[in-house]
Short mmCIF file of C-alpha atoms in Angstrom, two decimals:
data_model
loop_
_atom_site.label_atom_id
_atom_site.label_comp_id
_atom_site.label_asym_id
_atom_site.label_seq_id
_atom_site.Cartn_x
_atom_site.Cartn_y
_atom_site.Cartn_z
CA MET A 1 51.19 120.83 128.62
CA ARG A 2 52.27 118.19 130.11
CA VAL A 3 51.49 119.28 133.02
CA LEU A 4 47.16 119.47 131.62
CA ARG A 5 48.04 116.20 130.69
CA GLY A 6 48.69 115.26 134.03
CA PHE A 7 45.61 116.79 135.29
CA GLY A 8 43.15 115.08 132.70
CA ILE A 9 44.48 112.00 133.34
CA PHE A 10 44.57 111.95 136.87
CA ALA A 11 40.83 113.78 136.69
CA GLY A 12 39.44 110.98 133.87
CA VAL A 13 41.18 108.02 135.69
CA LEU A 14 37.97 109.92 139.01
CA VAL A 15 35.95 110.32 136.56
CA ILE A 16 35.44 106.61 134.97
CA LEU A 17 36.08 104.54 139.43
CA ALA A 18 33.28 106.91 140.10
CA VAL A 19 30.73 105.95 137.23
CA GLY A 20 31.44 102.42 137.14
CA LEU A 21 33.38 102.54 133.54
CA TYR A 22 36.48 101.35 134.84
CA GLY A 23 35.68 97.34 133.73
CA PRO A 24 35.07 99.11 130.01
CA VAL A 25 37.71 100.98 129.77
CA THR A 26 41.01 98.94 130.97
CA LEU A 27 39.65 96.28 128.51
CA LEU A 28 39.82 99.07 125.54
CA ALA A 29 43.15 100.72 126.66
CA PRO A 30 45.70 100.43 124.22
CA LEU A 31 49.28 97.95 126.11
CA PRO A 32 52.52 99.09 126.79
CA ASP A 33 54.97 98.10 124.56
CA ALA A 34 56.83 95.31 125.11
CA ASP A 35 60.25 96.14 126.82
CA MET A 36 63.35 95.10 125.31
CA SER A 37 66.84 94.12 126.33
CA VAL A 38 69.85 93.41 122.91
CA HIS A 39 71.65 90.61 123.51
CA HIS A 40 75.82 90.69 122.84
CA VAL A 41 76.33 89.14 120.00
CA GLU A 42 79.79 86.61 120.50
CA LEU A 43 80.69 85.45 116.66
CA ASP A 44 83.87 84.05 115.92
CA SER A 45 86.04 86.44 113.57
CA THR A 46 88.17 84.55 111.19
CA GLY A 47 89.84 87.57 109.10
CA THR A 48 92.70 89.13 109.03
CA PRO A 49 93.65 92.62 110.53
CA PRO A 50 95.63 95.02 107.39
CA ALA A 51 99.05 94.60 107.26
CA LEU A 52 100.44 97.79 107.88
CA PRO A 53 104.74 99.37 107.87
CA GLU A 54 105.73 100.40 111.13
CA VAL A 55 107.92 103.07 109.38
CA GLY A 56 107.00 106.55 107.59
CA ALA A 57 103.24 107.54 107.61
CA THR A 58 99.87 104.70 105.86
CA ALA A 59 96.27 104.56 105.68
CA ILE A 60 93.64 102.93 103.98
CA ALA A 61 90.23 103.93 103.32
CA ASP A 62 86.91 101.82 102.25
CA SER A 63 85.53 105.23 100.77
CA ALA A 64 86.29 109.00 101.09
CA GLU A 65 83.50 110.11 104.16
CA GLY A 66 85.67 107.70 106.29
CA PRO A 67 86.61 106.41 108.78
CA VAL A 68 90.27 105.17 107.46
CA LEU A 69 90.28 101.72 107.83
CA ALA A 70 93.52 101.02 109.06
CA GLN A 71 96.83 103.44 109.65
CA SER A 72 100.16 102.37 111.35
CA GLY A 73 103.37 105.15 112.31
CA GLU A 74 103.09 108.68 111.82
CA SER A 75 99.92 110.34 112.57
CA GLU A 76 100.70 114.56 112.20
CA PRO A 77 100.49 115.84 108.65
CA VAL A 78 103.93 115.42 106.97
CA PRO A 79 105.14 116.68 103.01
CA MET A 80 103.75 114.81 100.47
CA ALA A 81 105.62 115.10 97.40
CA GLY A 82 104.60 114.89 94.00
CA ILE A 83 100.30 113.82 95.52
CA ALA A 84 100.08 117.33 95.41
CA LYS A 85 99.63 116.91 92.26
CA VAL A 86 96.71 115.02 92.39
CA LEU A 87 94.92 117.65 94.61
CA MET A 88 95.73 120.30 91.98
CA ALA A 89 94.23 118.15 89.13
CA LEU A 90 90.96 117.65 91.65
CA VAL A 91 90.82 120.96 92.56
CA VAL A 92 91.29 122.79 88.09
CA LEU A 93 88.84 119.12 87.32
CA ASP A 94 85.87 121.54 89.89
CA ALA A 95 86.38 124.49 88.16
CA LYS A 96 87.11 123.51 84.56
CA PRO A 97 84.68 120.24 84.21
CA MET A 98 86.12 118.31 80.71
CA THR A 99 83.94 114.78 80.01
CA PRO A 100 86.12 111.02 81.28
CA GLU A 101 86.32 110.29 77.31
CA GLY A 102 87.17 114.22 75.43
CA ASP A 103 90.70 116.19 75.68
CA GLY A 104 88.88 119.09 77.52
CA GLU A 105 89.81 122.64 76.81
CA THR A 106 93.01 123.79 75.16
CA VAL A 107 95.35 124.95 77.38
CA PRO A 108 97.60 127.83 75.80
CA ILE A 109 101.65 127.25 76.27
CA THR A 110 103.37 130.77 77.52
CA SER A 111 106.68 132.12 77.26
CA ARG A 112 106.37 131.97 81.06
CA ASP A 113 105.40 128.36 80.84
CA PHE A 114 108.81 128.01 78.93
CA LEU A 115 110.36 129.13 81.46
CA ARG A 116 109.05 127.45 83.60
CA TYR A 117 110.77 123.81 82.21
CA ASN A 118 113.57 125.77 81.84
CA ASP A 119 113.41 126.55 85.97
CA TYR A 120 112.58 123.00 86.93
CA GLN A 121 114.89 120.79 84.53
CA ASP A 122 117.79 122.84 85.75
CA ALA A 123 117.11 122.21 89.95
CA GLY A 124 117.17 118.73 88.70
CA ALA A 125 113.17 118.30 89.00
CA ARG A 126 110.83 116.15 87.33
CA ALA A 127 109.69 118.53 83.98
CA VAL A 128 108.31 117.62 80.01
CA THR A 129 109.67 120.02 77.38
CA VAL A 130 107.43 122.72 76.17
CA TYR A 131 108.00 125.25 73.51
CA THR A 132 105.83 128.68 73.64
CA ASP A 133 103.20 128.82 71.11
CA ASP A 134 102.77 124.50 71.84
CA THR A 135 99.02 123.57 71.57
CA TRP A 136 98.30 121.01 74.82
CA SER A 137 94.96 119.24 76.06
CA GLN A 138 93.67 119.41 79.12
CA ARG A 139 93.94 116.07 78.90
CA ALA A 140 97.58 116.62 77.47
CA VAL A 141 98.98 118.41 80.11
CA LEU A 142 96.70 115.72 83.43
CA GLN A 143 98.83 113.18 81.75
CA ALA A 144 102.48 115.02 81.83
CA VAL A 145 101.16 116.01 85.49
CA LEU A 146 99.81 112.57 86.72
CA LEU A 147 101.91 109.93 84.57
CA GLY A 148 104.91 111.77 84.28
CA SER A 149 104.72 113.91 87.38
CA SER A 150 105.66 117.11 85.33
CA ASN A 151 106.43 120.46 87.92
CA ASN A 152 106.43 123.31 84.97
CA HIS A 153 103.03 121.84 83.49
CA ALA A 154 101.43 121.64 87.26
CA ASP A 155 101.70 124.81 87.64
CA THR A 156 100.87 125.92 83.68
CA LEU A 157 97.31 123.93 84.73
CA ALA A 158 96.81 125.44 88.34
CA ALA A 159 97.63 128.94 86.35
CA TRP A 160 95.05 128.50 83.23
CA ALA A 161 92.59 127.29 86.22
CA PHE A 162 93.03 130.66 88.37
CA GLY A 163 94.86 133.03 87.16
CA SER A 164 98.12 132.51 89.16
CA VAL A 165 99.95 129.73 91.60
CA ASP A 166 98.75 132.23 93.98
CA GLU A 167 95.33 131.55 93.18
CA TYR A 168 94.78 128.33 92.81
CA VAL A 169 96.25 127.87 96.53
CA ASP A 170 93.55 129.62 97.48
CA ALA A 171 91.18 127.95 96.13
CA ALA A 172 92.78 124.13 96.95
CA THR A 173 92.54 125.58 100.59
CA ALA A 174 88.63 126.39 100.54
CA TRP A 175 88.24 123.30 97.83
CA LEU A 176 90.45 121.15 101.15
CA ASP A 177 88.07 122.51 103.59
CA ASP A 178 84.88 121.00 101.78
CA ALA A 179 86.42 118.21 101.61
CA GLY A 180 86.53 117.64 105.11
CA LEU A 181 90.62 117.14 104.15
CA ASP A 182 91.49 119.68 107.81
CA ASP A 183 95.09 118.29 108.14
CA THR A 184 96.35 118.95 104.66
CA SER A 185 96.96 122.61 103.31
CA VAL A 186 99.61 123.82 100.28
CA VAL A 187 101.56 126.81 99.31
CA ASP A 188 102.06 125.37 95.60
CA ALA A 189 100.96 123.32 92.81
CA THR A 190 103.90 120.54 92.78
CA GLY A 191 104.55 118.80 96.05
CA LEU A 192 108.15 120.21 95.74
CA SER A 193 108.06 122.42 99.32
CA ALA A 194 107.61 120.74 102.95
CA ASP A 195 105.36 122.98 103.24
CA ASP A 196 103.10 120.99 101.31
CA VAL A 197 101.57 118.29 103.89
CA SER A 198 98.93 116.33 104.68
CA THR A 199 98.43 112.66 106.67
CA ALA A 200 98.39 109.16 105.45
CA SER A 201 94.79 109.46 106.54
CA ASP A 202 93.78 112.47 104.94
CA LEU A 203 95.42 111.08 101.71
CA SER A 204 93.79 107.70 101.93
CA ARG A 205 90.44 109.94 101.70
CA LEU A 206 92.13 111.61 98.20
CA ALA A 207 92.75 108.84 97.00
CA ALA A 208 89.28 107.37 96.84
CA LEU A 209 87.77 111.11 95.61
CA ALA A 210 90.86 111.16 92.91
CA MET A 211 89.47 107.58 91.44
CA ALA A 212 85.80 108.78 92.83
CA ASN A 213 85.69 111.90 89.71
CA PRO A 214 84.90 110.83 85.91
CA VAL A 215 88.10 112.79 84.69
CA ILE A 216 91.37 111.06 86.31
CA PRO A 217 90.67 106.92 86.01
CA THR A 218 90.98 107.41 82.94
CA VAL A 219 93.78 109.36 82.09
CA LEU A 220 95.62 106.64 84.60
CA THR A 221 94.78 103.97 82.70
CA GLN A 222 94.05 105.18 79.03
CA GLU A 223 97.56 105.17 76.94
CA VAL A 224 99.80 108.75 76.63
CA SER A 225 98.84 110.09 72.85
CA GLY A 226 99.66 113.05 70.96
CA ILE A 227 101.64 115.86 72.32
CA ALA A 228 102.77 114.07 75.39
CA LYS A 229 103.12 110.81 74.12
CA THR A 230 105.68 113.31 70.99
CA ARG A 231 107.60 114.72 74.28
CA GLY A 232 108.12 111.67 76.00
CA VAL A 233 105.52 111.36 79.14
CA GLU A 234 105.59 107.86 79.64
CA ASN A 235 103.35 106.17 83.05
CA THR A 236 105.85 106.75 86.52
CA THR A 237 102.82 106.03 88.34
CA ALA A 238 100.83 102.67 87.76
CA TYR A 239 102.54 99.85 90.99
CA MET A 240 101.72 96.45 90.74
CA ALA A 241 98.91 96.33 88.79
CA ASP A 242 99.71 92.04 88.77
CA ARG A 243 98.09 92.47 92.64
CA GLY A 244 95.50 94.88 91.26
CA VAL A 245 97.16 97.71 92.22
CA THR A 246 96.07 101.26 90.55
CA GLY A 247 99.08 103.55 91.08
CA ILE A 248 97.64 107.27 91.63
CA SER A 249 101.42 108.97 92.38
CA ARG A 250 104.02 107.45 92.72
CA SER A 251 106.37 109.87 94.02
CA PHE A 252 109.90 110.78 96.18
CA THR A 253 111.31 114.09 98.09
CA THR A 254 113.72 114.00 99.91
CA GLN A 255 111.05 115.95 102.36
CA ALA A 256 108.57 113.59 102.09
CA GLY A 257 110.43 110.46 101.13
CA ILE A 258 108.75 108.35 98.64
CA CYS A 259 105.09 107.83 98.48
CA LEU A 260 102.39 105.72 97.36
CA LEU A 261 98.62 106.80 96.21
CA PHE A 262 97.02 104.35 95.38
CA ALA A 263 93.85 102.00 94.69
CA ALA A 264 93.42 98.32 94.89
CA THR A 265 90.43 96.40 93.99
CA VAL A 266 90.58 92.32 95.77
CA THR A 267 87.88 90.14 94.26
CA VAL A 268 85.76 87.09 96.15
CA ASP A 269 83.77 84.76 95.21
CA ASP A 270 83.46 87.40 91.71
CA ALA A 271 82.72 90.55 94.10
CA GLU A 272 85.35 93.92 93.53
CA TYR A 273 86.31 95.12 96.74
CA THR A 274 88.53 98.28 96.30
CA PHE A 275 90.01 100.72 99.32
CA TYR A 276 92.78 103.19 98.59
CA GLY A 277 95.34 104.68 101.06
CA ALA A 278 98.66 106.48 100.96
CA LEU A 279 102.21 105.09 101.98
CA ILE A 280 103.95 107.72 103.01
CA ARG A 281 107.56 109.43 104.15
CA MET A 282 109.09 105.21 103.20
CA PRO A 283 112.51 105.03 103.46
CA ASP A 284 112.99 103.64 99.89
CA TRP A 285 111.73 101.71 97.63
CA ASN A 286 112.67 98.09 98.53
CA SER A 287 110.72 99.26 101.66
CA LEU A 288 107.74 100.52 99.37
CA ASP A 289 107.62 96.81 97.89
CA HIS A 290 107.53 94.73 100.37
CA ALA A 291 105.20 97.58 102.71
CA MET A 292 102.78 97.44 99.79
CA ASP A 293 103.00 93.15 99.08
CA ALA A 294 102.16 92.55 102.55
CA LEU A 295 99.79 95.08 102.48
CA MET A 296 97.63 93.00 99.36
CA SER A 297 98.51 89.67 100.94
CA SER A 298 96.53 90.60 104.18
CA ALA A 299 93.15 92.40 101.85
CA GLU A 300 93.36 88.94 100.13
CA LYS A 301 92.94 87.00 103.21
CA GLY A 302 91.01 89.04 104.84
CA VAL A 303 88.45 90.48 101.84
CA HIS A 304 85.09 87.94 102.60
CA THR A 305 81.87 87.77 101.15
CA GLY A 306 79.09 86.56 103.31
CA PRO A 307 76.42 87.51 105.48
CA VAL A 308 76.67 90.19 107.73
CA LEU A 309 75.25 88.04 110.35
CA PRO A 310 74.12 84.76 110.10
CA ALA A 311 69.81 84.74 109.71
CA ASP A 312 68.46 83.73 112.77
CA THR A 313 70.97 85.15 114.77
CA PRO A 314 69.40 86.13 118.28
CA VAL A 315 70.02 89.86 118.55
CA ALA A 316 67.21 90.86 121.55
CA THR A 317 64.39 89.79 123.63
CA PHE A 318 60.74 91.43 124.69
CA THR A 319 59.33 90.79 127.69
CA THR A 320 55.97 92.49 128.21
CA PRO A 321 54.24 93.77 131.46
CA TRP A 322 51.69 90.71 131.13
CA GLY A 323 54.34 87.93 131.54
CA GLU A 324 55.37 86.65 127.14
CA LYS A 325 58.22 86.95 125.83
CA ALA A 326 59.46 85.82 122.10
CA THR A 327 62.91 86.80 120.94
CA GLY A 328 63.56 89.18 118.45
CA VAL A 329 66.22 87.88 115.63
CA ILE A 330 68.21 88.82 112.26
CA GLY A 331 65.67 88.12 109.73
CA SER A 332 67.63 87.60 106.03
CA SER A 333 70.39 89.06 107.08
CA ALA A 334 72.32 90.87 103.64
CA THR A 335 75.18 89.63 102.34
CA ALA A 336 78.22 91.98 101.82
CA THR A 337 82.09 91.88 100.52
CA ARG A 338 83.89 93.69 103.11
CA TRP A 339 87.30 93.80 104.51
CA VAL A 340 86.93 91.35 107.92
CA SER A 341 89.21 91.57 110.84
CA GLY A 342 87.20 91.76 113.72
CA LYS A 343 83.63 91.51 115.57
CA PRO A 344 80.93 93.08 114.43
CA SER A 345 79.15 95.15 116.90
CA VAL A 346 75.34 95.27 117.28
CA GLN A 347 72.16 97.61 117.85
CA VAL A 348 69.07 96.89 118.25
CA LYS A 349 66.36 99.04 117.39
CA THR A 350 62.72 99.20 117.94
CA ASP A 351 59.81 101.59 117.62
CA GLY A 352 57.57 99.77 120.06
CA PHE A 353 54.97 96.99 120.07
CA ALA A 354 52.40 95.18 122.40
CA LEU A 355 51.31 92.35 120.40
CA ALA A 356 52.94 90.64 117.50
CA THR A 357 52.95 87.73 115.20
CA GLN A 358 55.67 85.04 114.64
CA GLY A 359 57.77 86.42 111.98
CA ASP A 360 57.01 90.17 112.39
CA ILE A 361 59.10 92.62 111.87
CA VAL A 362 59.83 94.03 115.20
CA ALA A 363 63.08 95.92 115.05
CA THR A 364 66.29 96.92 113.11
CA ALA A 365 69.71 95.77 113.27
CA THR A 366 72.76 97.74 112.46
CA VAL A 367 75.83 95.83 112.03
CA SER A 368 79.33 98.16 112.59
CA GLU A 369 82.23 96.07 111.12
CA GLY A 370 85.04 97.46 110.63
CA THR A 371 83.43 100.88 108.08
CA SER A 372 80.85 98.91 107.45
CA VAL A 373 77.13 99.94 108.55
CA VAL A 374 74.59 97.34 107.44
CA GLU A 375 70.67 97.82 108.52
CA ILE A 376 69.19 93.87 108.96
CA PRO A 377 65.31 93.68 109.70
CA VAL A 378 64.90 91.71 112.73
CA LYS A 379 61.82 89.89 113.42
CA ILE A 380 60.34 87.63 116.65
CA ASP A 381 60.94 84.27 116.88
CA SER A 382 57.29 84.25 118.12
CA THR A 383 54.07 85.12 118.71
CA ILE A 384 53.15 87.74 121.31
CA GLN A 385 50.24 87.14 122.80
CA SER A 386 47.06 89.94 124.51
CA PRO A 387 46.81 89.44 128.32
CA ASP A 388 43.53 87.76 129.46
CA VAL A 389 41.03 90.12 130.96
CA LEU A 390 41.91 89.59 134.81
CA TRP A 391 45.85 90.99 134.10
CA LYS A 392 43.69 94.01 132.18
CA LEU A 393 41.06 94.56 134.95
CA GLY A 394 43.80 94.20 137.25
CA HIS A 395 46.21 96.95 136.02
CA PRO A 396 44.33 100.19 136.06
CA PHE A 397 46.93 102.16 136.69
CA THR A 398 48.74 101.68 133.98
CA LEU A 399 45.93 101.13 131.50
CA ILE A 400 43.06 103.52 132.37
CA PRO A 401 46.41 106.58 131.64
CA ALA A 402 47.33 105.56 128.68
CA PHE A 403 43.27 104.92 127.70
CA PHE A 404 43.38 108.79 127.90
CA GLY A 405 46.53 109.15 126.74
CA GLN A 406 45.38 108.40 123.31
CA PHE A 407 42.88 111.63 123.34
CA PHE A 408 45.20 113.78 125.53
CA GLY A 409 48.29 113.08 122.94
CA ASP A 410 51.93 112.89 124.41
#
């Protein structure tokens, strides 16, 4: 096809030159697009990067899709303690959905569940009392699991939803694969095993997935009620609420150390910015407190609301073959609330144009700043005029092929 097109254009040029249509064709031919050169945008950055601890493993993200905003410490999968229960709750809610304010289905308590309770209590692990033939709602069990970190209720919920804990593990493995959490794996529903592992990066995204679920935030924020309250379930996940932090899981095992899964919200100029994170393998509670305090202080300084790029920032120069030149500048700059921690990178794309009037949108600037990606229109700052007749007549080998290209296509 390209050979035929080239032959057709070549033949057309010869015919035009032969029959004297040279002038009309060059005057009517479409003009070539302007060339674009992209500017290196230099802007002062007053951002504050996230303050992350050197010990353990930490990561924060502002969405479940990633990439993470920042991470520190160990990068390999490590034990995650009770955070595994959050994963279990998400997998169960996919299989057994319930309304955000409803109680869900009834989860029967059997003699096997009573034996589980006794086993965990004897082992010194967290357990919440159950008796055979108790009546627990799905919400009450979730309260025991997420707020009370009850190991026996984690097993009960997993076995109720999938038939057994082993079948839950299979379902969780498939769920993790679908979610793209490739560095996370579990062998039980509780997180007590050293083989329940993940990275801080994966867990920061898991925190975002948990808070995006319509049910889990209501379990975390509503008061414990009903049988869960009667059996002594208390909110063990709440943490630094006065700093805008929502604890999703706060737990400890010898292998994992102290682990926190959380969401945090910073308010700037009446706009809210929420990020999600995980701190795992923290050596002690004081270390966790100091790390979260430093992180929240850096968020309060680093999160800003404002234009991604100031209006009229030059981002590209457009030059035509006939010598016209104009600058592409940022049009109406999008305003965003984001964690400003470094200089933005700017990419500019255009569909191509030959002529333009001052103020026309001629390109799109994609501004990346951390995980924030915003597309902004680029307008031209002056009119690009058509070339004069002499230029057109003097460029037959540019214009005549373009004339025939209209008919032969690409």
